[in-house]
PDB file of C-alpha atoms in Angstrom:
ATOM      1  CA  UNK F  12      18.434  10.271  -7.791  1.00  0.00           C
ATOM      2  CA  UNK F  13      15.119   8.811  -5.925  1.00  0.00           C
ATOM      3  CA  UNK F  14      13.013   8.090  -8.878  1.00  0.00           C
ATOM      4  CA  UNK F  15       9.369   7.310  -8.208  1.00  0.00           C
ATOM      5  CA  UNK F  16       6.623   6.367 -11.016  1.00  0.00           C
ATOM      6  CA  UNK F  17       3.237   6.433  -9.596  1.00  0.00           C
ATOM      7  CA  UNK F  18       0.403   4.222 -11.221  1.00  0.00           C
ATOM      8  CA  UNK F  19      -2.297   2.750 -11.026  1.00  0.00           C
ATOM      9  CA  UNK F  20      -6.472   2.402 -11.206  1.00  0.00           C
ATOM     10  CA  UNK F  21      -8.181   5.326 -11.663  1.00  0.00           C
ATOM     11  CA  UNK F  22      -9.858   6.678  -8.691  1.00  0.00           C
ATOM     12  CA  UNK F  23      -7.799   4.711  -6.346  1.00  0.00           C
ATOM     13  CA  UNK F  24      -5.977   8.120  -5.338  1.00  0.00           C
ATOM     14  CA  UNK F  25      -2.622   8.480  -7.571  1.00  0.00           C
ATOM     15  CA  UNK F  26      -3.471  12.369  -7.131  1.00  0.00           C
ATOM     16  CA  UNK F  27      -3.509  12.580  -3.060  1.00  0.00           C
ATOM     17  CA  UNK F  28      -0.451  10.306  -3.750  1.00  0.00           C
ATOM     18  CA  UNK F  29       1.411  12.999  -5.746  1.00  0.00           C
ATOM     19  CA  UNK F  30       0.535  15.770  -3.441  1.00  0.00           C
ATOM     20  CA  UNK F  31       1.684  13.951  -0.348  1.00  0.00           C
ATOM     21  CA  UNK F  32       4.616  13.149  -2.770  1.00  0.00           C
ATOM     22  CA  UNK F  33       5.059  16.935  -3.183  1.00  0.00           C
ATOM     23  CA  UNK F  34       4.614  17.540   0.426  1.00  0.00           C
ATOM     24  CA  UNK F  35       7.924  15.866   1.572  1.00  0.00           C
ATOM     25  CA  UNK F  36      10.251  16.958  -1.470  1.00  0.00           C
ATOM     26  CA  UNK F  37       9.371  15.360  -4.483  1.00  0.00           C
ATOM     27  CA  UNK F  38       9.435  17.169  -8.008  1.00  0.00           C
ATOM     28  CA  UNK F  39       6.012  15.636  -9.395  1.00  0.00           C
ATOM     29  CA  UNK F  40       4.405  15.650 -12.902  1.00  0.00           C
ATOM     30  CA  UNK F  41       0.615  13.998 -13.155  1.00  0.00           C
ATOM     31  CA  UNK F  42      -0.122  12.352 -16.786  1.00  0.00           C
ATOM     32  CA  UNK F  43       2.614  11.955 -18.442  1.00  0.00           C
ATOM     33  CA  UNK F  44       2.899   9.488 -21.585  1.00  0.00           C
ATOM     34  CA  UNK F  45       5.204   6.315 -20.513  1.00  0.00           C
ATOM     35  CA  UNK F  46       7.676   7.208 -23.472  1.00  0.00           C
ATOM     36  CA  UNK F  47       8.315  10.378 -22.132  1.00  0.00           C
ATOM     37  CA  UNK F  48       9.265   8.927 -18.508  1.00  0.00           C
ATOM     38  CA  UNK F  49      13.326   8.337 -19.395  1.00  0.00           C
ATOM     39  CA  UNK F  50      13.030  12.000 -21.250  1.00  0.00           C
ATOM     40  CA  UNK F  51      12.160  13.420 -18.125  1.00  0.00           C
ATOM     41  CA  UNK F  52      14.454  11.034 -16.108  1.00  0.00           C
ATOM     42  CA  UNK F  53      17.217  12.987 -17.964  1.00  0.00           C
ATOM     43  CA  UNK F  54      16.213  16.153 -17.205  1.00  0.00           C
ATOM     44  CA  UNK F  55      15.493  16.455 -13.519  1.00  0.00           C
ATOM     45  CA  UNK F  56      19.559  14.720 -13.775  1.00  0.00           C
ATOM     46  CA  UNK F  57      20.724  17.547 -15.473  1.00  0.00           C
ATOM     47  CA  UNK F  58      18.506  20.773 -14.571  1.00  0.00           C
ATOM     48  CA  UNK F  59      20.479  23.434 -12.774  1.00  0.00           C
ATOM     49  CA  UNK F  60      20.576  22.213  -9.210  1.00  0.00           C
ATOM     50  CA  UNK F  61      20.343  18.593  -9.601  1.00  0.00           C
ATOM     51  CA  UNK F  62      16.544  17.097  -8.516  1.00  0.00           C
ATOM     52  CA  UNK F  63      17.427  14.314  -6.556  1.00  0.00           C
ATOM     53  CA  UNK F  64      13.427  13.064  -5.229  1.00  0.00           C
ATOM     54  CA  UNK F  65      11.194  13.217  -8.395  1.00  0.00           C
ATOM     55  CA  UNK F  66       8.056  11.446  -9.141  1.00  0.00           C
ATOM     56  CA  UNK F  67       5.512  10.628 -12.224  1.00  0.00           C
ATOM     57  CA  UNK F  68       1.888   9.600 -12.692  1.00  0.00           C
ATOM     58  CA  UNK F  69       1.342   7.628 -15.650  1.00  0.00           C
ATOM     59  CA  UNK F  70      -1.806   5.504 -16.410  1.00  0.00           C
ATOM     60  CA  UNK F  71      -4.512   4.840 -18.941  1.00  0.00           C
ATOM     61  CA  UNK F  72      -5.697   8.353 -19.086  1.00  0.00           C
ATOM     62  CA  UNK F  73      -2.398   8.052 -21.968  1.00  0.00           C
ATOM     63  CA  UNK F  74      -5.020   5.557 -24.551  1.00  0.00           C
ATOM     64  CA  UNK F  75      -2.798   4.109 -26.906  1.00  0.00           C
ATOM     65  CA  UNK F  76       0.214   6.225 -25.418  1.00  0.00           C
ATOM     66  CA  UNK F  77       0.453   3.931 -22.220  1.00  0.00           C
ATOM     67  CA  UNK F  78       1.656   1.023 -24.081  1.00  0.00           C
ATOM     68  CA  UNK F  79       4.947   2.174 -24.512  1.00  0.00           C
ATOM     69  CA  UNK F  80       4.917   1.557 -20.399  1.00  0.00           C
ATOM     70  CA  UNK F  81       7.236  -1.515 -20.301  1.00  0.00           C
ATOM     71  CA  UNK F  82       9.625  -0.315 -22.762  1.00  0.00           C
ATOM     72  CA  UNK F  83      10.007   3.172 -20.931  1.00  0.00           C
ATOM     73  CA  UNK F  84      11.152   0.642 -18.204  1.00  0.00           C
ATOM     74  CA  UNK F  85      13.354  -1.197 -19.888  1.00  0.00           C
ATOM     75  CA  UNK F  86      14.916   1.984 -21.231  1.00  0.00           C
ATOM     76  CA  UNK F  87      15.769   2.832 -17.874  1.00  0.00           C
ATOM     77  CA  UNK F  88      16.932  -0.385 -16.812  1.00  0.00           C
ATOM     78  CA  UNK F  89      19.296  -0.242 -19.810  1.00  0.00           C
ATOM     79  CA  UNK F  90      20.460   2.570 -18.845  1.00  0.00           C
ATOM     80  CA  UNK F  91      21.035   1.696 -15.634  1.00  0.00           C
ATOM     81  CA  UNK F  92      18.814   4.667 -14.312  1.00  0.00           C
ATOM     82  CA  UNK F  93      17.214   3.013 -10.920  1.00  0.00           C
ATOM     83  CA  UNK F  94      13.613   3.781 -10.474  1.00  0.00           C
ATOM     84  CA  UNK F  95      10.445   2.531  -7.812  1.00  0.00           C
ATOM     85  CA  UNK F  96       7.128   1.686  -8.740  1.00  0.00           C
ATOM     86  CA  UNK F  97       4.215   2.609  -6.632  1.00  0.00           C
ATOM     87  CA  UNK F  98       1.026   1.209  -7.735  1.00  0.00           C
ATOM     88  CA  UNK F  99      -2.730   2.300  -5.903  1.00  0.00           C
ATOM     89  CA  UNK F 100      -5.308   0.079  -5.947  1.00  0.00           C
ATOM     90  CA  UNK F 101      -8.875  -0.123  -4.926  1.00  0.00           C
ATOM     91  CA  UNK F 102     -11.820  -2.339  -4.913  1.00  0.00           C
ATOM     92  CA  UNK F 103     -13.811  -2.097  -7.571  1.00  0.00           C
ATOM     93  CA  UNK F 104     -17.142  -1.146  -5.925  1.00  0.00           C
ATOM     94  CA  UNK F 105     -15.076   1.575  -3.907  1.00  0.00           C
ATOM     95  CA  UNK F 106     -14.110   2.906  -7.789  1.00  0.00           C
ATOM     96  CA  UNK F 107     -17.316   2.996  -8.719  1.00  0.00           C
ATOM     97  CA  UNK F 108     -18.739   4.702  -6.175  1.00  0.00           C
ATOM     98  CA  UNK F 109     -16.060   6.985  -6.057  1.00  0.00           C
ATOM     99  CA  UNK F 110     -17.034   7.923  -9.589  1.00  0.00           C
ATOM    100  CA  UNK F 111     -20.331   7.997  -9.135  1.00  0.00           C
ATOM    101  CA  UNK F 112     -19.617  10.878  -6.547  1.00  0.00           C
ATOM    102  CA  UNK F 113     -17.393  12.556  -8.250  1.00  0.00           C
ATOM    103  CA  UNK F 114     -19.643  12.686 -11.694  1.00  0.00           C
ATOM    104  CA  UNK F 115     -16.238  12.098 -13.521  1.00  0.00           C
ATOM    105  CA  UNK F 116     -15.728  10.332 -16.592  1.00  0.00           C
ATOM    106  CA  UNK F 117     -13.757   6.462 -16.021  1.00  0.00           C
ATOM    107  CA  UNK F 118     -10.729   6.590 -18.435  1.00  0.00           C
ATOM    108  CA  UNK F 119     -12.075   3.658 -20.243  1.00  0.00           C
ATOM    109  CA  UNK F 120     -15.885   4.262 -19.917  1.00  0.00           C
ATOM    110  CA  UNK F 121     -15.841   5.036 -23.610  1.00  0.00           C
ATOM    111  CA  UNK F 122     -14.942   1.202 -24.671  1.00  0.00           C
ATOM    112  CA  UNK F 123     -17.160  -0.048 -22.468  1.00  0.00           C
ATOM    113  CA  UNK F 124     -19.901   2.163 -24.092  1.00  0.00           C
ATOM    114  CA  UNK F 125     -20.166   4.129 -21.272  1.00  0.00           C
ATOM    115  CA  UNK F 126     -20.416   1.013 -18.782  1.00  0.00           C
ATOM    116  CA  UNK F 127     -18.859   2.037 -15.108  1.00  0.00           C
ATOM    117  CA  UNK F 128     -18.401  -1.228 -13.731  1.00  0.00           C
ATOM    118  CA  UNK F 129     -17.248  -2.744 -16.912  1.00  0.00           C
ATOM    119  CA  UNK F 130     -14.654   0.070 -16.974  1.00  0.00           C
ATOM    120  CA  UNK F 131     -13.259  -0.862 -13.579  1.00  0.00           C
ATOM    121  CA  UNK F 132     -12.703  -4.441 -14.072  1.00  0.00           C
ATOM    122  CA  UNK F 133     -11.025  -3.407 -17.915  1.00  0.00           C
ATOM    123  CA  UNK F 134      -9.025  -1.263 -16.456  1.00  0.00           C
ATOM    124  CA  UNK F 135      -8.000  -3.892 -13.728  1.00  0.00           C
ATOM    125  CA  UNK F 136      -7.186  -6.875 -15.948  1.00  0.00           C
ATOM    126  CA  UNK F 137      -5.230  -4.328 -18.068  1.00  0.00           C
ATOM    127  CA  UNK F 138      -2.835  -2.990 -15.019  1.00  0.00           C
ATOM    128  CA  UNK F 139      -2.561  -6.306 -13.945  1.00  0.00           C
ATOM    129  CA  UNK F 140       1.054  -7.185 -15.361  1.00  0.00           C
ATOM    130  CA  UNK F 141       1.932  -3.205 -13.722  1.00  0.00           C
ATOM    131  CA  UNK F 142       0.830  -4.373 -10.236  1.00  0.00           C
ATOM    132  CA  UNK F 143       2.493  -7.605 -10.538  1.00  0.00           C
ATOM    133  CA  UNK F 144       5.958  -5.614 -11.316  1.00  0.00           C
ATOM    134  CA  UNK F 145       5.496  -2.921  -8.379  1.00  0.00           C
ATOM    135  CA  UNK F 146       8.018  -2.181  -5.492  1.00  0.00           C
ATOM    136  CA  UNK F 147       4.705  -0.886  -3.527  1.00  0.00           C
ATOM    137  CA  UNK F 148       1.317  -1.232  -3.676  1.00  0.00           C
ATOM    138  CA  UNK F 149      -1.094   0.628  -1.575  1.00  0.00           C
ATOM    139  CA  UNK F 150      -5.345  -0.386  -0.830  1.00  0.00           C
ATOM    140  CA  UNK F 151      -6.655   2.864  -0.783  1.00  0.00           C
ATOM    141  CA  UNK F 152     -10.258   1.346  -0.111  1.00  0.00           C
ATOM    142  CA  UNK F 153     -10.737   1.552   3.771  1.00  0.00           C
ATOM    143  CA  UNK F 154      -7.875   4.705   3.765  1.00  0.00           C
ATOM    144  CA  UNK F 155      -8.656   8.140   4.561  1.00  0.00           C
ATOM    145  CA  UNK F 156      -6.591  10.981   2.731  1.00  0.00           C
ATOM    146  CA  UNK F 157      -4.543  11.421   5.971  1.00  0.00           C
ATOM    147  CA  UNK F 158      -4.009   7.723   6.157  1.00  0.00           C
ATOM    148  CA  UNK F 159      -2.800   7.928   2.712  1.00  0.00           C
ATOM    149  CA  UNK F 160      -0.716  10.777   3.401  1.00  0.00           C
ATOM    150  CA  UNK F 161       0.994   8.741   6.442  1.00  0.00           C
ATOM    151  CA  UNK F 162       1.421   5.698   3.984  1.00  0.00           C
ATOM    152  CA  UNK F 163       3.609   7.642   1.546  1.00  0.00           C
ATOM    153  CA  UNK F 164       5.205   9.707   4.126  1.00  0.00           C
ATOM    154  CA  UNK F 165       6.552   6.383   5.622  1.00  0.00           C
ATOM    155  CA  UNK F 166       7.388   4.885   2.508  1.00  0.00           C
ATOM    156  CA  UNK F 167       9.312   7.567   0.777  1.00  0.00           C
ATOM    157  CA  UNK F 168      10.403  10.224   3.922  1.00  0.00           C
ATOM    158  CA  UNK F 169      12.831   7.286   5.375  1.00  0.00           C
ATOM    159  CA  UNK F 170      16.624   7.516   4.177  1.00  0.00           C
ATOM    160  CA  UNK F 171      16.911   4.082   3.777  1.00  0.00           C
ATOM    161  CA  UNK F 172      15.242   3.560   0.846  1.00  0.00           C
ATOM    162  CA  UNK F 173      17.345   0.179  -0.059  1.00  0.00           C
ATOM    163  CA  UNK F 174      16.155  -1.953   3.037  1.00  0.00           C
ATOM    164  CA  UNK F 175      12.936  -4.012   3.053  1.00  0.00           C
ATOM    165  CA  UNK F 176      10.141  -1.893   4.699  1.00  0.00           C
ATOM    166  CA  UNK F 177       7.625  -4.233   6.511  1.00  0.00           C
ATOM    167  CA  UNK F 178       3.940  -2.411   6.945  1.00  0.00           C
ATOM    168  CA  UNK F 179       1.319  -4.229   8.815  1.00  0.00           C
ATOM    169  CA  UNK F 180      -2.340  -3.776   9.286  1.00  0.00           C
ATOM    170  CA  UNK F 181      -4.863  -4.799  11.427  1.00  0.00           C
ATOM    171  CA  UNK F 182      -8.159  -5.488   9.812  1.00  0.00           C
ATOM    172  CA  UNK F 183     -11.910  -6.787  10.202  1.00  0.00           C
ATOM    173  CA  UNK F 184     -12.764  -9.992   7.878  1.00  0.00           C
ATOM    174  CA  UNK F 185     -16.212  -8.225   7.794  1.00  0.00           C
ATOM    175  CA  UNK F 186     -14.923  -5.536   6.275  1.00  0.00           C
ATOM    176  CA  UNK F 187     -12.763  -7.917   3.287  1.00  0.00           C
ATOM    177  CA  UNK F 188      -8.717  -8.731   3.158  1.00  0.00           C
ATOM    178  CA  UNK F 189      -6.532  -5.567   2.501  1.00  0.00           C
ATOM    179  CA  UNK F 190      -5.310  -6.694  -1.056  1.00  0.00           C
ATOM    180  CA  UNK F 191      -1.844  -5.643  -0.687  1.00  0.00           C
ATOM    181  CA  UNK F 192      -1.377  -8.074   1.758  1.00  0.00           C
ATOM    182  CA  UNK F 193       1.948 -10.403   1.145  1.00  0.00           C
ATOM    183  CA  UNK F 194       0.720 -12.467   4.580  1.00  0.00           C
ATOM    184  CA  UNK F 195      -2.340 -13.048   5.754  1.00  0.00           C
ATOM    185  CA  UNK F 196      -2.437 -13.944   9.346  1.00  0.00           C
ATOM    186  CA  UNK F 197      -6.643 -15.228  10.498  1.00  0.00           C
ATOM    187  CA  UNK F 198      -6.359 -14.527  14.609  1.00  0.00           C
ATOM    188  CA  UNK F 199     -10.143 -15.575  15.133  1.00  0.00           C
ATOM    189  CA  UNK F 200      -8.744 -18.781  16.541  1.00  0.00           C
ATOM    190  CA  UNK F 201      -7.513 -16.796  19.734  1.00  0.00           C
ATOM    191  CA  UNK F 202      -9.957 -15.490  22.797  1.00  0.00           C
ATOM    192  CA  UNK F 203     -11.971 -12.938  22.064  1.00  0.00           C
ATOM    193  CA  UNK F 204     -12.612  -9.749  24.224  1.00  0.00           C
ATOM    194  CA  UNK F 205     -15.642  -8.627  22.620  1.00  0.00           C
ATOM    195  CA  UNK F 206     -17.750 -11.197  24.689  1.00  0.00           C
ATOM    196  CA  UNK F 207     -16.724  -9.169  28.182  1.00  0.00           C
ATOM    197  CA  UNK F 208     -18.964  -5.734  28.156  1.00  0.00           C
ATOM    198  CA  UNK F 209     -15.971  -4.074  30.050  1.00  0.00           C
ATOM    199  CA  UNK F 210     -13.425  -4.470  26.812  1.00  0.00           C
ATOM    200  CA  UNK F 211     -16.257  -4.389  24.108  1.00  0.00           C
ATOM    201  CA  UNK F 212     -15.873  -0.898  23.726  1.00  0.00           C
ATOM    202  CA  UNK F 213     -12.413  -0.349  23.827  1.00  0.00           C
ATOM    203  CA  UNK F 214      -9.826  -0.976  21.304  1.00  0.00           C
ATOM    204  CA  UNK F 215      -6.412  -3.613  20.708  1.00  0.00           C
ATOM    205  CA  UNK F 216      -4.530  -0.534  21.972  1.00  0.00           C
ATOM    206  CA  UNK F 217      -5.993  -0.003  25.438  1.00  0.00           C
ATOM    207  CA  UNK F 218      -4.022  -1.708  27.761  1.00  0.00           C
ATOM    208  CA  UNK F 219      -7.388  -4.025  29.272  1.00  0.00           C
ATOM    209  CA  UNK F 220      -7.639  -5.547  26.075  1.00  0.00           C
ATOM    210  CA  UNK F 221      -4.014  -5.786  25.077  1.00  0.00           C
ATOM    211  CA  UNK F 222      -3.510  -7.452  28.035  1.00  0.00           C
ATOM    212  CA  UNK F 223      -6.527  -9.637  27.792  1.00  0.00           C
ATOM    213  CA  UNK F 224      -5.455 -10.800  24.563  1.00  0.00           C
ATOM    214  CA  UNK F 225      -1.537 -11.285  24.910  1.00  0.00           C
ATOM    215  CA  UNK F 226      -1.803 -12.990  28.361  1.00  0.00           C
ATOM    216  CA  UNK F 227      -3.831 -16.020  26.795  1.00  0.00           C
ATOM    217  CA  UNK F 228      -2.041 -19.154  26.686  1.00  0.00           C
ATOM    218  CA  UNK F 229      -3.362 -19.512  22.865  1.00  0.00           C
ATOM    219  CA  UNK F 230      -2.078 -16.425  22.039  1.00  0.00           C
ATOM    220  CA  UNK F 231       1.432 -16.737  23.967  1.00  0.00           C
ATOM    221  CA  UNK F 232       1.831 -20.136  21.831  1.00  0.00           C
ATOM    222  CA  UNK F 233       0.707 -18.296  18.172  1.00  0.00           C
ATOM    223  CA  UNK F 234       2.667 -14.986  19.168  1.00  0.00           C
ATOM    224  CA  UNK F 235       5.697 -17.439  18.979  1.00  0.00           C
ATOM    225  CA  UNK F 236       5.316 -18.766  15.960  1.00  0.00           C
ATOM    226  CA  UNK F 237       4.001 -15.900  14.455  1.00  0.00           C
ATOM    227  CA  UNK F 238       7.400 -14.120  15.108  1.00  0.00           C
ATOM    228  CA  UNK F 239       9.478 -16.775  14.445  1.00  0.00           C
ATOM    229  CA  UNK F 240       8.122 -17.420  10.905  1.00  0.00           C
ATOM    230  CA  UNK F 241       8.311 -13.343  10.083  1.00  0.00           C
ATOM    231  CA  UNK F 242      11.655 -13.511  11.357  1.00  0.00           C
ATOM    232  CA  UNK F 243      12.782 -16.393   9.357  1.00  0.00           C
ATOM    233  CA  UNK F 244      10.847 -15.065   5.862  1.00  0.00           C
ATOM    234  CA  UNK F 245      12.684 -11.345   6.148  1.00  0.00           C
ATOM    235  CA  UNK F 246      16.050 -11.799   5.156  1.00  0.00           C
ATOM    236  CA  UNK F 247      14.408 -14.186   2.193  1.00  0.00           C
ATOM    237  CA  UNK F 248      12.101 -11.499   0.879  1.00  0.00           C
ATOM    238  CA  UNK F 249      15.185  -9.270   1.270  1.00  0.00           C
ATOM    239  CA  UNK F 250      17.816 -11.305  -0.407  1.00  0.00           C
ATOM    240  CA  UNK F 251      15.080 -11.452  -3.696  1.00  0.00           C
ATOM    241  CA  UNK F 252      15.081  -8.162  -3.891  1.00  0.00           C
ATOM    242  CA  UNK F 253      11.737  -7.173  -2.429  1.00  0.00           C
ATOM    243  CA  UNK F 254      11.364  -2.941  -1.107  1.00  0.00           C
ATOM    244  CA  UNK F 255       7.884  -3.912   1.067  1.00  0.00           C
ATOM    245  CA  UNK F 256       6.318  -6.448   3.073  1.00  0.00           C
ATOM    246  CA  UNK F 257       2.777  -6.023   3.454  1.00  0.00           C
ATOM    247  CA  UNK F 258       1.513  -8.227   6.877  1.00  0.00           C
ATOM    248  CA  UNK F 259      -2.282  -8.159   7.400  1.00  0.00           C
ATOM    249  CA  UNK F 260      -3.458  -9.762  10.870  1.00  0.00           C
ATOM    250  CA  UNK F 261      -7.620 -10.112  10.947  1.00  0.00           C
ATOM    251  CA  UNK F 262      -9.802 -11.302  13.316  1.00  0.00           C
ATOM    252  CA  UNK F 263     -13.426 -10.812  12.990  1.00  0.00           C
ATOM    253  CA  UNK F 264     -14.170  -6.797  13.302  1.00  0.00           C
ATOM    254  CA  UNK F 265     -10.788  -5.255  13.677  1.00  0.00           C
ATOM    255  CA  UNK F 266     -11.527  -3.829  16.713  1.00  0.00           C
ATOM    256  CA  UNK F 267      -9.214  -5.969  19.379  1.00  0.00           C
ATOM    257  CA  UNK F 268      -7.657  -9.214  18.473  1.00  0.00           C
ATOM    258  CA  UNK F 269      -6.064  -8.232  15.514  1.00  0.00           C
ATOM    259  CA  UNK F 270      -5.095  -4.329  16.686  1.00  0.00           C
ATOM    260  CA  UNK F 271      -3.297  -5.882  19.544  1.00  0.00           C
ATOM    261  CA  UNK F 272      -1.326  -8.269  17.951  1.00  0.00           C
ATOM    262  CA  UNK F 273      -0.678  -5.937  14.849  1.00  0.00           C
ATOM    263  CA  UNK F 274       1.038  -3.711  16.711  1.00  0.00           C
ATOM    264  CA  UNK F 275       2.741  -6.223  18.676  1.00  0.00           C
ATOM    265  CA  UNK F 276       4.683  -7.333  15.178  1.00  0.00           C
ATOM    266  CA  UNK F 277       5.431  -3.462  14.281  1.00  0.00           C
ATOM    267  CA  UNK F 278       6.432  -2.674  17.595  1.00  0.00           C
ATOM    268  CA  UNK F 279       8.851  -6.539  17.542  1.00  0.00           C
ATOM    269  CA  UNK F 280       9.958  -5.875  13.788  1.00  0.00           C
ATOM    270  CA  UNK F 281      10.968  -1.818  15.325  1.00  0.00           C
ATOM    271  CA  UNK F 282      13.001  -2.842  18.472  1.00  0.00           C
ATOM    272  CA  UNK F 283      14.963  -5.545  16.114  1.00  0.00           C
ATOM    273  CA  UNK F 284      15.713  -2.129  13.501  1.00  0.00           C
ATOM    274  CA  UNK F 285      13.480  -3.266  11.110  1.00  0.00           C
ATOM    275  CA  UNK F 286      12.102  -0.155   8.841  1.00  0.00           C
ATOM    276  CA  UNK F 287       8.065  -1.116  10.250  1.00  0.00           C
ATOM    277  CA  UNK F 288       4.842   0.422  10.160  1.00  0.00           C
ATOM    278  CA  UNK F 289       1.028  -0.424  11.257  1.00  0.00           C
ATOM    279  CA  UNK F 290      -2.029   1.004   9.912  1.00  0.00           C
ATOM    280  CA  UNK F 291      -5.240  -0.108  11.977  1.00  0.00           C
ATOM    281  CA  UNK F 292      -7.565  -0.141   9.320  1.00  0.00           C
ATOM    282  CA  UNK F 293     -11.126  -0.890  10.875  1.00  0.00           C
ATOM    283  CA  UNK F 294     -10.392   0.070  14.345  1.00  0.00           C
ATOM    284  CA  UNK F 295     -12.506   3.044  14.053  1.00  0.00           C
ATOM    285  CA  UNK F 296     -15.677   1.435  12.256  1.00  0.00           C
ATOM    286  CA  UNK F 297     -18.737   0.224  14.106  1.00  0.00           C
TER     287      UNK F 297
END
């Protein structure tokens, strides 16, 4: 059985998650206490017409109920019982406006005597050991829903759930470093396209400014290495045991450098049957 358990900060978008979970076969329950986790493990195993995709949302909305988190894992482990962990995180000021929006009530707010911000960051430092022990972890920040959707759909819709799953993403440094990046790859070294008024407004994935990009001698020399060194590192991240490979490739707005040679990667990593994706995560912002 495909067993899922979704985590998390709150407001970073475990619901969406759960619903786009939902959408592609998953048997989903939202808040459940950590101890029950291997209860319910049991249960989807031996309901009438095995479940074989399920999924849970745990996280501190449980209080003193979510401590029993690691144990419920190593219950599982013990029993053999294979699970994935997929953990959604979020800048903090995007959290706090988010609640701010919403008018809803931060898990935590209460020991924090009602203090937003100080809510986000408690919440943080106390997840910290979750994220840490994650198979995938997802920015939700600069993500629309339908992003989101797209990001789950390509995680968990694939068959081959075993194999390393490399997802890259294009990104402005204006805008901040996705922070599920594994690899961080600054491109702001290569010619830029923004200075010629023709390209300006076009993006990585036109053809003009693909082709003004990856026919530069600079780029032809770091489009080498670049490959070569991704290349190399798969089969290592692989052999430890790692489920997703998060490469983030910036240059200065997201609009061309790093869009072109994003895709470039996914579209290299795809023709060698890698499992690859690309999200282009600024493209779109002016």
């Amino acid at each position: 059985m495909e067993f899922v358990i979704v985590t998390g900060l709150s407001g970073a978008g475990k619901t969406r998650a759960m619903h786009a979970m939902e959408d592609i076969g998953f048997f989903c329950v939202d808040n459940l206490p950590p101890a029950l986790i291997p209860v319910f493990y049991d249960l989807c195993l031996k309901s009438e017409g095995p479940r074989n995709r399920a999924a849970v949302v745990t996280d501190t909305r449980g209080g003193e109920l979510f401590k029993s988190f690691f144990t419920a894992l190593e219950t599982l482990k013990r029993d053999k019982k294979p699970y994935k962990i997929l953990f959604l995180d979020s800048a903090d000021g995007v959290l706090v406006n988010r609640f701010q929006e919403t008018r809803r009530k931060h898990p935590l707010a209460d020991e924090m005597g009602g203090a937003l911000e100080q809510a986000v960051k408690l919440e943080r430092e106390m997840l910290k050991p979750v994220k840490e022990c994650s198979d995938y972890v997802i920015d939700t920040s600069g993500v629309s829903p339908a992003q989101l959707k797209s990001r789950i759909t390509e995680l968990f819709l694939s068959s081959a759930q075993d194999s390393l799953s490399v997802h890259c993403i294009s990104f402005g440094f204006k805008f901040g470093i996705p922070m599920e990046a594994d690899l961080v790859f600054d491109v702001r070294c290569l010619p830029n396209p923004f200075y010629d008024e023709n390209l300006r407004p076009l993006t990585g994935l036109d053809a003009p400014v693909r082709d003004y990009v990856m026919e530069k001698e600079e780029t032809q020399g770091f489009v080498s290495r670049f490959t070569d060194l991704v290349d190399y590192l798969l089969p290592l991240y692989s052999k430890e045991g790692k489920s997703q490979l998060v490469i983030a490739v910036g240059c200065t707005g997201g609009h061309h450098r790093s869009v072109a040679l994003a895709q470039y990667m996914c579209d290299h990593l795809t023709e060698k049957g890698v499992k690859a994706s690309v999200t282009h995560r600024d493209m779109q912002k002016f």
